[in-house]
């Protein structure tokens, strides 16, 4: 029998203790197979913001060996601390989690809250703009095409549509120009505005259509090839006339995607307009948009039947008309004034950072206006300029007969301001000569103007004259334009199209033959 010495026992005991200690440390530092698999699966889940998120509820079963953060490992060593220092980590099997796990109702509510937190965005949602079959992503500027099968020469007429979709959410503003093909100022306004906007700094979207009536523009003509005025046929009809079908296509594919619209025009047929906004101020949303256009003359006008502005407003989209300058001309001052007005609206709508575009001044609002017509024919020589204030009895212009050498004065029948006028030209009886804004409040607009007495003498020693004629309300002036009113008599099953109404706006407002 072997006898164990005391030294041998001590050596054996020491070796046993060292072996036990080594096994304990290994067990605490190496994760279990289940824990390793769990950690591996968690690390393999990618964060993909584009994929729909799903709520995942973690298991509530307690772990066998809760781990201790490395930063607190020293605090658990009995040799360095006599007590455990609590950490901020809540135990997995806490009383709160146990209560939730044991109550199905609470567990369902907790799951719903967690899923909502995962699925809900933390800020405003940036939405792409879907237009003309194309998706324009946020912070993107692009060129689209509006196509209308229009001619037998080309398969389709492609009209450029400029789109800037901002990096931030906001409204969609639509700018249209050259609905009449000879109006050039608006084309340049749209170009300057669209290409000056940085999509990264834009909230919302801008849609610019610089040349709506492409066929008229190609012929330097106000009208469509069939001599119809496109701006008398909105919103159009899918089975209507040629003009009506074009209007319907543009209205449904472009205009209906907008939150606001500014339709840009000039004077027509050798007439020019002071930069001005035309709007139905009786509609609060439209009045608010007109106010955002800055320091510019505003004319109360419901808009003629069939105009793009009227059809858009009737749809519930606030719309105004911006008039500036004359046709077949590119006029620097008119363009600059229009650009400032549009940029003022963009700023005021919260789409860009506001900038001071205008000096601090207020332009008048005219709640009624009238076209003064020529009662005799002749060559017109104007005595006033756009923007001039006139008094009742002032001479606006002279009509000279080149054969008889007789001259007729055109007299202002009331106080007002020249907001539109004919250029010097040959005029015939009934031609619209001067557009006078005369009422500054809606209350005054209900009162008839005090006219110049009919017996006032306008003759000079070598002149014969006749008193100027107060224009009938503005839509009457549309009859001066060679218009073709839509006629569906040959196809009675079609719905009636929009037609100009010469007496529609007699009470308030008065529209304009140029729009």
Coordinates of C-alpha atoms in Angstrom, one line a residue:
X1 CA 0.0 0.0 0.0
X2 CA 1.4 3.3 -1.0
X3 CA 1.7 6.0 1.6
X4 CA 0.9 9.6 0.6
X5 CA 3.1 12.2 2.0
X6 CA 1.9 15.6 3.1
X7 CA 3.7 17.3 0.3
X8 CA 2.2 15.0 -2.3
X9 CA -1.3 15.8 -1.0
X10 CA -0.7 19.5 -1.2
X11 CA 0.5 19.1 -4.8
X12 CA -2.5 17.1 -5.8
X13 CA -5.0 19.5 -4.2
X14 CA -3.3 22.5 -6.0
X15 CA -3.5 20.8 -9.4
X16 CA -7.2 19.9 -8.8
X17 CA -8.0 23.5 -7.9
X18 CA -6.2 24.9 -11.0
X19 CA -8.1 22.5 -13.2
X20 CA -11.5 23.4 -11.8
X21 CA -10.7 27.2 -12.1
X22 CA -9.6 26.8 -15.7
X23 CA -12.9 24.9 -16.6
X24 CA -15.0 27.6 -14.8
X25 CA -13.4 30.5 -16.7
X26 CA -13.8 28.7 -20.0
X27 CA -17.5 28.1 -19.3
X28 CA -18.1 31.8 -18.5
X29 CA -16.3 33.3 -21.5
X30 CA -17.3 31.0 -24.3
X31 CA -20.9 31.4 -25.5
X32 CA -23.2 28.5 -25.7
X33 CA -24.1 27.0 -29.1
X34 CA -27.6 28.5 -29.0
X35 CA -26.2 32.0 -28.1
X36 CA -23.7 31.8 -30.9
X37 CA -26.3 30.9 -33.4
X38 CA -28.6 33.7 -32.2
X39 CA -25.8 36.3 -32.4
X40 CA -24.9 35.0 -35.9
X41 CA -28.5 35.3 -37.1
X42 CA -28.8 38.8 -35.7
X43 CA -25.7 40.0 -37.4
X44 CA -26.8 38.6 -40.8
X45 CA -30.1 40.8 -41.0
X46 CA -29.4 43.8 -43.3
X47 CA -31.0 47.2 -42.8
X48 CA -33.0 47.9 -45.9
X49 CA -35.1 51.0 -45.8
X50 CA -36.7 50.3 -49.1
X51 CA -38.2 46.9 -48.1
X52 CA -41.4 46.8 -46.1
X53 CA -40.5 46.4 -42.4
X54 CA -41.9 43.6 -40.2
X55 CA -42.2 43.6 -36.5
X56 CA -40.2 40.8 -34.8
X57 CA -40.9 40.0 -31.2
X58 CA -37.9 38.5 -29.3
X59 CA -38.4 35.4 -27.1
X60 CA -39.0 36.1 -23.4
X61 CA -37.5 32.9 -22.0
X62 CA -34.7 33.6 -19.6
X63 CA -31.2 32.8 -20.5
X64 CA -29.2 30.3 -18.5
X65 CA -26.2 32.5 -18.0
X66 CA -26.9 36.2 -18.3
X67 CA -23.7 37.9 -19.5
X68 CA -22.1 40.8 -17.8
X69 CA -20.7 43.8 -19.8
X70 CA -16.9 43.9 -19.9
X71 CA -16.9 47.3 -18.4
X72 CA -18.5 46.0 -15.3
X73 CA -16.5 42.8 -15.1
X74 CA -14.1 44.3 -12.5
X75 CA -17.0 45.2 -10.3
X76 CA -18.0 41.5 -9.9
X77 CA -14.6 40.4 -8.7
X78 CA -14.8 39.8 -5.0
X79 CA -11.2 40.8 -4.6
X80 CA -11.9 44.3 -5.8
X81 CA -15.5 45.0 -4.6
X82 CA -17.6 43.7 -1.8
X83 CA -20.9 44.3 -3.6
X84 CA -22.3 44.1 -7.2
X85 CA -22.7 47.5 -8.9
X86 CA -26.1 47.4 -10.9
X87 CA -26.0 48.1 -14.6
X88 CA -28.5 49.9 -16.8
X89 CA -29.5 46.7 -18.5
X90 CA -32.9 45.4 -17.4
X91 CA -32.9 41.6 -16.8
X92 CA -34.6 39.6 -19.5
X93 CA -36.9 38.0 -17.0
X94 CA -37.9 41.3 -15.3
X95 CA -41.3 41.7 -13.6
X96 CA -42.5 44.0 -16.4
X97 CA -41.7 41.5 -19.2
X98 CA -43.1 38.6 -17.2
X99 CA -46.4 40.5 -16.8
X100 CA -46.5 41.4 -20.5
X101 CA -45.7 37.8 -21.5
X102 CA -48.3 36.3 -19.2
X103 CA -51.1 38.7 -20.4
X104 CA -52.1 38.1 -24.1
X105 CA -53.8 41.5 -24.4
X106 CA -50.7 43.4 -23.1
X107 CA -48.5 41.3 -25.3
X108 CA -50.6 42.1 -28.4
X109 CA -50.5 45.9 -27.5
X110 CA -46.7 45.8 -27.0
X111 CA -46.3 44.1 -30.4
X112 CA -48.5 46.7 -32.1
X113 CA -46.5 49.6 -30.6
X114 CA -43.2 48.0 -31.6
X115 CA -44.4 47.4 -35.1
X116 CA -45.7 51.0 -35.4
X117 CA -42.4 52.4 -34.3
X118 CA -40.6 50.3 -36.9
X119 CA -42.9 51.1 -39.8
X120 CA -43.7 54.8 -39.2
X121 CA -41.2 57.2 -40.7
X122 CA -39.4 59.6 -38.4
X123 CA -40.0 62.7 -40.7
X124 CA -42.0 63.8 -43.8
X125 CA -42.4 61.3 -46.5
X126 CA -40.7 62.2 -49.8
X127 CA -42.9 61.1 -52.6
X128 CA -42.0 60.6 -56.2
X129 CA -44.0 62.5 -58.8
X130 CA -45.9 60.4 -61.3
X131 CA -46.6 62.3 -64.5
X132 CA -47.0 61.4 -68.1
X133 CA -46.2 57.8 -67.5
X134 CA -42.9 58.6 -65.8
X135 CA -41.9 58.5 -62.1
X136 CA -39.8 61.5 -61.2
X137 CA -37.9 60.9 -57.9
X138 CA -37.3 63.5 -55.3
X139 CA -34.3 65.8 -55.9
X140 CA -34.5 65.2 -59.6
X141 CA -35.0 67.5 -62.6
X142 CA -36.0 66.0 -65.9
X143 CA -37.6 66.6 -69.3
X144 CA -40.8 64.8 -70.2
X145 CA -43.0 64.8 -73.3
X146 CA -46.7 65.4 -73.6
X147 CA -47.8 63.6 -76.7
X148 CA -51.0 64.2 -78.7
X149 CA -51.7 62.4 -82.0
X150 CA -52.2 65.5 -83.9
X151 CA -51.0 65.3 -87.5
X152 CA -50.8 62.9 -90.4
X153 CA -47.2 64.0 -91.0
X154 CA -45.8 62.9 -87.6
X155 CA -47.1 60.1 -85.5
X156 CA -47.5 62.5 -82.6
X157 CA -46.7 66.0 -81.6
X158 CA -44.3 66.0 -78.6
X159 CA -44.6 69.0 -76.3
X160 CA -41.8 69.5 -73.9
X161 CA -42.7 69.4 -70.2
X162 CA -40.0 70.5 -67.7
X163 CA -40.2 68.9 -64.3
X164 CA -38.3 69.7 -61.1
X165 CA -39.2 67.5 -58.1
X166 CA -37.7 68.9 -55.0
X167 CA -35.7 67.1 -52.3
X168 CA -38.3 68.2 -49.7
X169 CA -42.1 67.7 -49.6
X170 CA -44.4 70.6 -50.7
X171 CA -47.0 71.7 -53.2
X172 CA -46.9 71.2 -57.0
X173 CA -47.0 74.4 -59.0
X174 CA -47.7 74.3 -62.8
X175 CA -46.5 77.0 -65.2
X176 CA -48.1 77.1 -68.7
X177 CA -47.2 79.4 -71.6
X178 CA -47.9 79.8 -75.3
X179 CA -51.4 78.4 -75.1
X180 CA -51.6 81.0 -77.9
X181 CA -48.7 80.2 -80.2
X182 CA -47.6 83.8 -80.8
X183 CA -47.0 84.7 -77.2
X184 CA -43.3 84.6 -76.6
X185 CA -42.8 86.4 -73.3
X186 CA -44.2 83.5 -71.3
X187 CA -41.9 81.0 -72.9
X188 CA -38.9 82.9 -71.7
X189 CA -40.4 83.3 -68.2
X190 CA -40.9 79.5 -67.8
X191 CA -37.3 78.9 -69.0
X192 CA -35.8 81.3 -66.5
X193 CA -37.8 80.1 -63.6
X194 CA -37.4 76.3 -64.2
X195 CA -33.7 76.4 -64.8
X196 CA -33.0 78.7 -61.9
X197 CA -34.4 76.4 -59.3
X198 CA -32.1 73.9 -57.4
X199 CA -34.1 70.7 -56.8
X200 CA -32.0 70.1 -53.6
X201 CA -33.4 73.3 -52.2
X202 CA -36.9 73.0 -53.5
X203 CA -39.9 71.9 -51.4
X204 CA -42.5 70.4 -53.7
X205 CA -42.4 70.3 -57.5
X206 CA -42.5 72.6 -60.5
X207 CA -44.1 71.6 -63.8
X208 CA -43.3 74.0 -66.6
X209 CA -44.9 73.7 -70.1
X210 CA -43.3 76.6 -72.0
X211 CA -45.1 75.9 -75.3
X212 CA -48.6 74.3 -74.9
X213 CA -49.8 75.2 -78.4
X214 CA -46.8 73.8 -80.3
X215 CA -48.5 73.9 -83.7
X216 CA -49.4 77.5 -83.3
X217 CA -45.9 78.3 -82.2
X218 CA -44.4 76.6 -85.2
X219 CA -46.5 78.8 -87.4
X220 CA -46.0 82.0 -85.3
X221 CA -49.8 82.1 -85.0
X222 CA -52.2 82.5 -82.1
X223 CA -54.5 79.8 -83.2
X224 CA -54.5 76.1 -83.9
X225 CA -54.3 75.0 -87.6
X226 CA -58.2 75.0 -87.8
X227 CA -58.2 78.7 -86.7
X228 CA -59.7 77.8 -83.3
X229 CA -58.5 79.4 -80.1
X230 CA -57.3 76.6 -77.8
X231 CA -58.0 78.8 -74.8
X232 CA -61.7 78.6 -75.4
X233 CA -62.0 74.8 -75.2
X234 CA -60.9 73.8 -71.7
X235 CA -61.4 71.3 -70.1
X236 CA -62.1 69.8 -73.4
X237 CA -63.8 66.6 -74.5
X238 CA -62.3 63.2 -75.4
X239 CA -64.7 63.0 -78.4
X240 CA -65.0 66.7 -79.3
X241 CA -63.5 68.9 -82.0
X242 CA -59.8 69.0 -82.7
X243 CA -59.2 71.8 -80.3
X244 CA -61.4 70.2 -77.7
X245 CA -59.5 66.9 -77.8
X246 CA -56.1 68.7 -77.4
X247 CA -57.5 70.6 -74.5
X248 CA -58.8 67.4 -72.9
X249 CA -55.5 65.6 -73.3
X250 CA -53.5 68.4 -71.8
X251 CA -55.9 69.0 -69.0
X252 CA -56.2 65.4 -67.9
X253 CA -52.5 64.4 -68.3
X254 CA -50.9 67.5 -66.9
X255 CA -53.1 70.1 -65.2
X256 CA -55.0 67.7 -63.0
X257 CA -51.7 66.7 -61.3
X258 CA -51.1 70.3 -60.0
X259 CA -52.0 72.0 -56.8
X260 CA -51.6 75.6 -58.2
X261 CA -51.5 76.9 -61.8
X262 CA -50.2 80.1 -63.4
X263 CA -51.2 80.5 -67.0
X264 CA -49.0 83.1 -68.8
X265 CA -50.2 85.3 -71.7
X266 CA -49.6 88.5 -73.6
X267 CA -51.9 90.9 -75.4
X268 CA -53.4 89.6 -78.7
X269 CA -53.5 90.9 -82.2
X270 CA -51.3 94.0 -81.9
X271 CA -52.3 94.7 -78.3
X272 CA -50.1 94.9 -75.3
X273 CA -50.8 94.5 -71.6
X274 CA -49.3 96.0 -68.4
X275 CA -47.9 93.1 -66.3
X276 CA -50.9 92.0 -64.3
X277 CA -52.6 89.1 -62.6
X278 CA -56.1 88.1 -63.5
X279 CA -57.9 86.1 -60.9
X280 CA -61.3 85.4 -59.4
X281 CA -60.8 87.1 -56.1
X282 CA -64.2 86.0 -54.9
X283 CA -62.6 82.5 -54.3
X284 CA -60.5 82.8 -51.1
X285 CA -57.8 80.3 -52.3
X286 CA -57.4 82.1 -55.6
X287 CA -57.2 85.5 -53.9
X288 CA -54.5 84.1 -51.6
X289 CA -52.5 82.9 -54.6
X290 CA -52.9 86.3 -56.4
X291 CA -51.6 88.0 -53.2
X292 CA -48.5 85.8 -53.3
X293 CA -47.6 87.0 -56.8
X294 CA -46.0 90.2 -55.3
X295 CA -46.2 93.8 -56.2
X296 CA -48.2 93.6 -59.5
X297 CA -51.5 94.9 -60.7
X298 CA -54.4 92.5 -60.0
X299 CA -57.6 92.5 -62.1
X300 CA -60.7 90.8 -60.7
X301 CA -61.9 88.5 -63.4
X302 CA -63.9 85.3 -63.2
X303 CA -62.4 84.2 -66.5
X304 CA -64.1 83.4 -69.8
X305 CA -65.8 80.1 -70.3
X306 CA -63.4 77.7 -71.9
X307 CA -60.2 79.3 -70.6
X308 CA -57.6 77.2 -69.0
X309 CA -57.7 79.3 -65.8
X310 CA -61.5 79.1 -65.5
X311 CA -61.5 75.3 -66.1
X312 CA -58.7 74.8 -63.6
X313 CA -60.4 76.9 -60.9
X314 CA -63.8 75.2 -61.5
X315 CA -61.9 71.9 -60.8
X316 CA -60.9 73.3 -57.4
X317 CA -57.3 74.1 -58.2
X318 CA -56.4 77.7 -57.5
X319 CA -55.3 79.3 -60.8
X320 CA -54.4 82.8 -62.0
X321 CA -53.5 84.3 -65.4
X322 CA -50.3 86.4 -65.7
X323 CA -50.5 88.9 -68.6
X324 CA -47.4 90.8 -69.7
X325 CA -46.5 92.5 -73.0
X326 CA -47.4 92.0 -76.6
X327 CA -47.4 89.0 -79.0
X328 CA -44.6 88.1 -81.4
X329 CA -42.2 90.0 -79.3
X330 CA -39.6 89.1 -76.6
X331 CA -39.8 92.1 -74.2
X332 CA -37.2 92.3 -71.5
X333 CA -39.1 94.4 -69.0
X334 CA -42.3 92.2 -69.3
X335 CA -40.3 89.0 -68.9
X336 CA -38.4 90.3 -65.8
X337 CA -41.6 91.5 -64.2
X338 CA -43.2 88.1 -64.8
X339 CA -40.3 86.1 -63.5
X340 CA -40.3 88.2 -60.3
X341 CA -44.0 87.6 -59.8
X342 CA -43.7 83.8 -60.3
X343 CA -40.7 83.6 -58.0
X344 CA -42.6 85.6 -55.4
X345 CA -45.3 83.0 -55.5
X346 CA -42.9 80.1 -55.3
X347 CA -41.3 81.7 -52.2
X348 CA -44.7 82.5 -50.6
X349 CA -45.9 79.0 -51.1
X350 CA -43.0 77.8 -49.0
X351 CA -41.2 76.1 -51.9
X352 CA -38.0 78.0 -51.6
X353 CA -36.3 80.3 -49.1
X354 CA -37.9 83.8 -49.4
X355 CA -36.0 86.5 -51.2
X356 CA -36.8 90.2 -51.7
X357 CA -37.9 90.3 -55.3
X358 CA -39.9 93.5 -55.1
X359 CA -39.4 97.0 -53.6
X360 CA -41.9 97.7 -50.9
X361 CA -44.8 99.1 -52.9
X362 CA -48.4 98.1 -53.5
X363 CA -50.1 97.9 -56.9
X364 CA -53.9 98.5 -57.1
X365 CA -56.5 95.8 -57.3
X366 CA -59.1 96.6 -60.0
X367 CA -62.5 95.0 -59.4
X368 CA -63.8 96.2 -62.7
X369 CA -62.3 97.2 -66.1
X370 CA -63.5 98.2 -69.5
X371 CA -62.2 98.3 -73.0
X372 CA -62.7 101.6 -74.8
X373 CA -63.5 101.0 -78.5
X374 CA -63.0 103.0 -81.6
X375 CA -66.2 104.5 -83.0
X376 CA -64.6 105.4 -86.3
X377 CA -61.8 103.9 -88.3
X378 CA -58.4 105.3 -88.9
X379 CA -54.7 105.1 -88.0
X380 CA -54.2 105.1 -84.2
X381 CA -51.7 107.5 -82.6
X382 CA -51.7 106.9 -78.8
X383 CA -51.2 109.8 -76.4
X384 CA -50.8 107.6 -73.3
X385 CA -48.6 104.7 -72.2
X386 CA -49.2 101.5 -70.3
X387 CA -49.6 102.2 -66.6
X388 CA -50.6 105.8 -67.0
X389 CA -53.4 107.1 -64.7
X390 CA -56.0 109.0 -66.7
X391 CA -58.8 111.4 -65.7
X392 CA -62.3 111.6 -67.2
X393 CA -62.1 113.6 -70.3
X394 CA -58.4 113.0 -71.0
X395 CA -57.4 112.3 -74.6
X396 CA -56.2 108.7 -74.9
X397 CA -55.4 108.7 -78.6
X398 CA -56.1 110.1 -82.0
X399 CA -57.6 108.3 -85.0
X400 CA -56.5 109.8 -88.3
X401 CA -58.2 109.3 -91.6
X402 CA -55.5 109.1 -94.2
X403 CA -57.9 110.1 -97.0
X404 CA -59.8 113.0 -95.6
X405 CA -57.2 114.1 -93.1
X406 CA -59.8 114.2 -90.4
X407 CA -58.9 113.2 -86.8
X408 CA -61.1 111.8 -84.1
X409 CA -60.1 111.8 -80.4
X410 CA -60.6 108.8 -78.2
X411 CA -61.6 110.2 -74.8
X412 CA -61.4 108.6 -71.3
X413 CA -65.0 108.3 -70.1
X414 CA -64.0 108.0 -66.5
X415 CA -61.0 108.0 -64.1
X416 CA -58.8 105.0 -64.2
X417 CA -55.5 103.4 -65.3
X418 CA -54.3 102.1 -68.6
X419 CA -53.7 98.4 -68.1
X420 CA -53.9 97.4 -71.7
X421 CA -53.9 99.1 -75.1
X422 CA -53.7 98.6 -78.8
X423 CA -50.4 99.3 -80.5
X424 CA -50.4 102.1 -83.1
X425 CA -52.1 100.5 -86.1
X426 CA -54.9 100.7 -88.6
X427 CA -58.2 100.4 -86.7
X428 CA -61.8 99.9 -87.7
X429 CA -65.0 100.7 -86.0
X430 CA -65.4 98.6 -82.9
X431 CA -61.8 97.7 -82.4
X432 CA -60.7 97.5 -78.8
X433 CA -58.3 100.4 -78.2
X434 CA -57.7 101.0 -74.5
X435 CA -58.2 98.8 -71.4
X436 CA -59.0 100.9 -68.4
X437 CA -59.0 99.6 -64.8
X438 CA -61.5 101.8 -63.0
X439 CA -62.7 100.3 -59.7
X440 CA -60.5 99.7 -56.6
X441 CA -63.0 97.9 -54.4
X442 CA -65.7 95.3 -54.7
X443 CA -68.2 97.8 -53.3
X444 CA -67.3 100.4 -56.0
X445 CA -67.6 97.7 -58.6
X446 CA -71.3 97.4 -57.9
X447 CA -71.8 101.1 -58.9
X448 CA -72.0 102.1 -62.6
X449 CA -69.3 104.6 -63.6
X450 CA -70.0 108.2 -64.3
X451 CA -69.4 108.7 -68.0
X452 CA -68.4 111.7 -70.0
X453 CA -71.5 113.6 -71.2
X454 CA -72.4 112.7 -74.8
X455 CA -72.6 116.3 -75.9
X456 CA -69.0 117.2 -75.0
X457 CA -67.3 118.9 -77.9
X458 CA -64.2 117.0 -79.1
X459 CA -63.7 118.9 -82.4
X460 CA -60.9 121.2 -83.4
X461 CA -60.7 123.6 -86.3
X462 CA -59.6 120.9 -88.7
X463 CA -61.1 117.8 -87.0
X464 CA -64.3 116.0 -86.9
X465 CA -64.9 113.6 -84.1
X466 CA -67.3 111.5 -82.3
X467 CA -67.5 110.7 -78.6
X468 CA -65.7 107.6 -77.5
X469 CA -67.7 104.5 -76.9
X470 CA -67.8 102.8 -73.6
X471 CA -67.0 99.2 -74.3
X472 CA -69.5 96.5 -73.6
X473 CA -68.2 94.0 -71.0
X474 CA -64.9 92.5 -72.0
X475 CA -66.0 89.1 -73.4
X476 CA -67.8 91.2 -76.0
X477 CA -64.3 92.1 -77.2
X478 CA -63.7 88.5 -78.0
X479 CA -66.0 88.9 -81.0
X480 CA -63.2 91.0 -82.6
X481 CA -61.1 87.9 -82.8
X482 CA -61.7 85.5 -85.7
X483 CA -63.1 82.7 -83.5
X484 CA -64.9 79.6 -84.6
X485 CA -67.4 78.6 -82.0
X486 CA -67.6 74.8 -81.5
X487 CA -70.6 73.2 -83.2
X488 CA -71.7 69.7 -82.3
X489 CA -74.9 69.8 -84.4
X490 CA -73.5 67.1 -86.7
X491 CA -73.0 64.8 -83.7
X492 CA -75.8 65.3 -81.2
X493 CA -74.7 62.4 -79.0
X494 CA -71.6 64.3 -77.9
X495 CA -71.7 66.4 -74.7
X496 CA -71.7 70.2 -75.4
X497 CA -68.3 71.8 -75.4
X498 CA -67.3 75.0 -73.6
X499 CA -68.3 78.0 -75.7
X500 CA -67.5 81.7 -75.2
X501 CA -70.4 83.6 -73.7
X502 CA -70.5 87.3 -74.8
X503 CA -72.7 88.4 -71.9
X504 CA -71.6 86.0 -69.1
X505 CA -69.4 88.4 -67.1
X506 CA -71.5 91.6 -67.4
X507 CA -71.9 92.2 -63.7
X508 CA -68.5 91.4 -62.3
X509 CA -65.9 90.9 -63.5
X510 CA -65.0 92.0 -67.0
X511 CA -62.6 89.6 -68.8
X512 CA -60.3 90.4 -71.7
X513 CA -60.0 89.4 -75.3
X514 CA -56.3 88.7 -74.8
X515 CA -56.7 85.8 -72.3

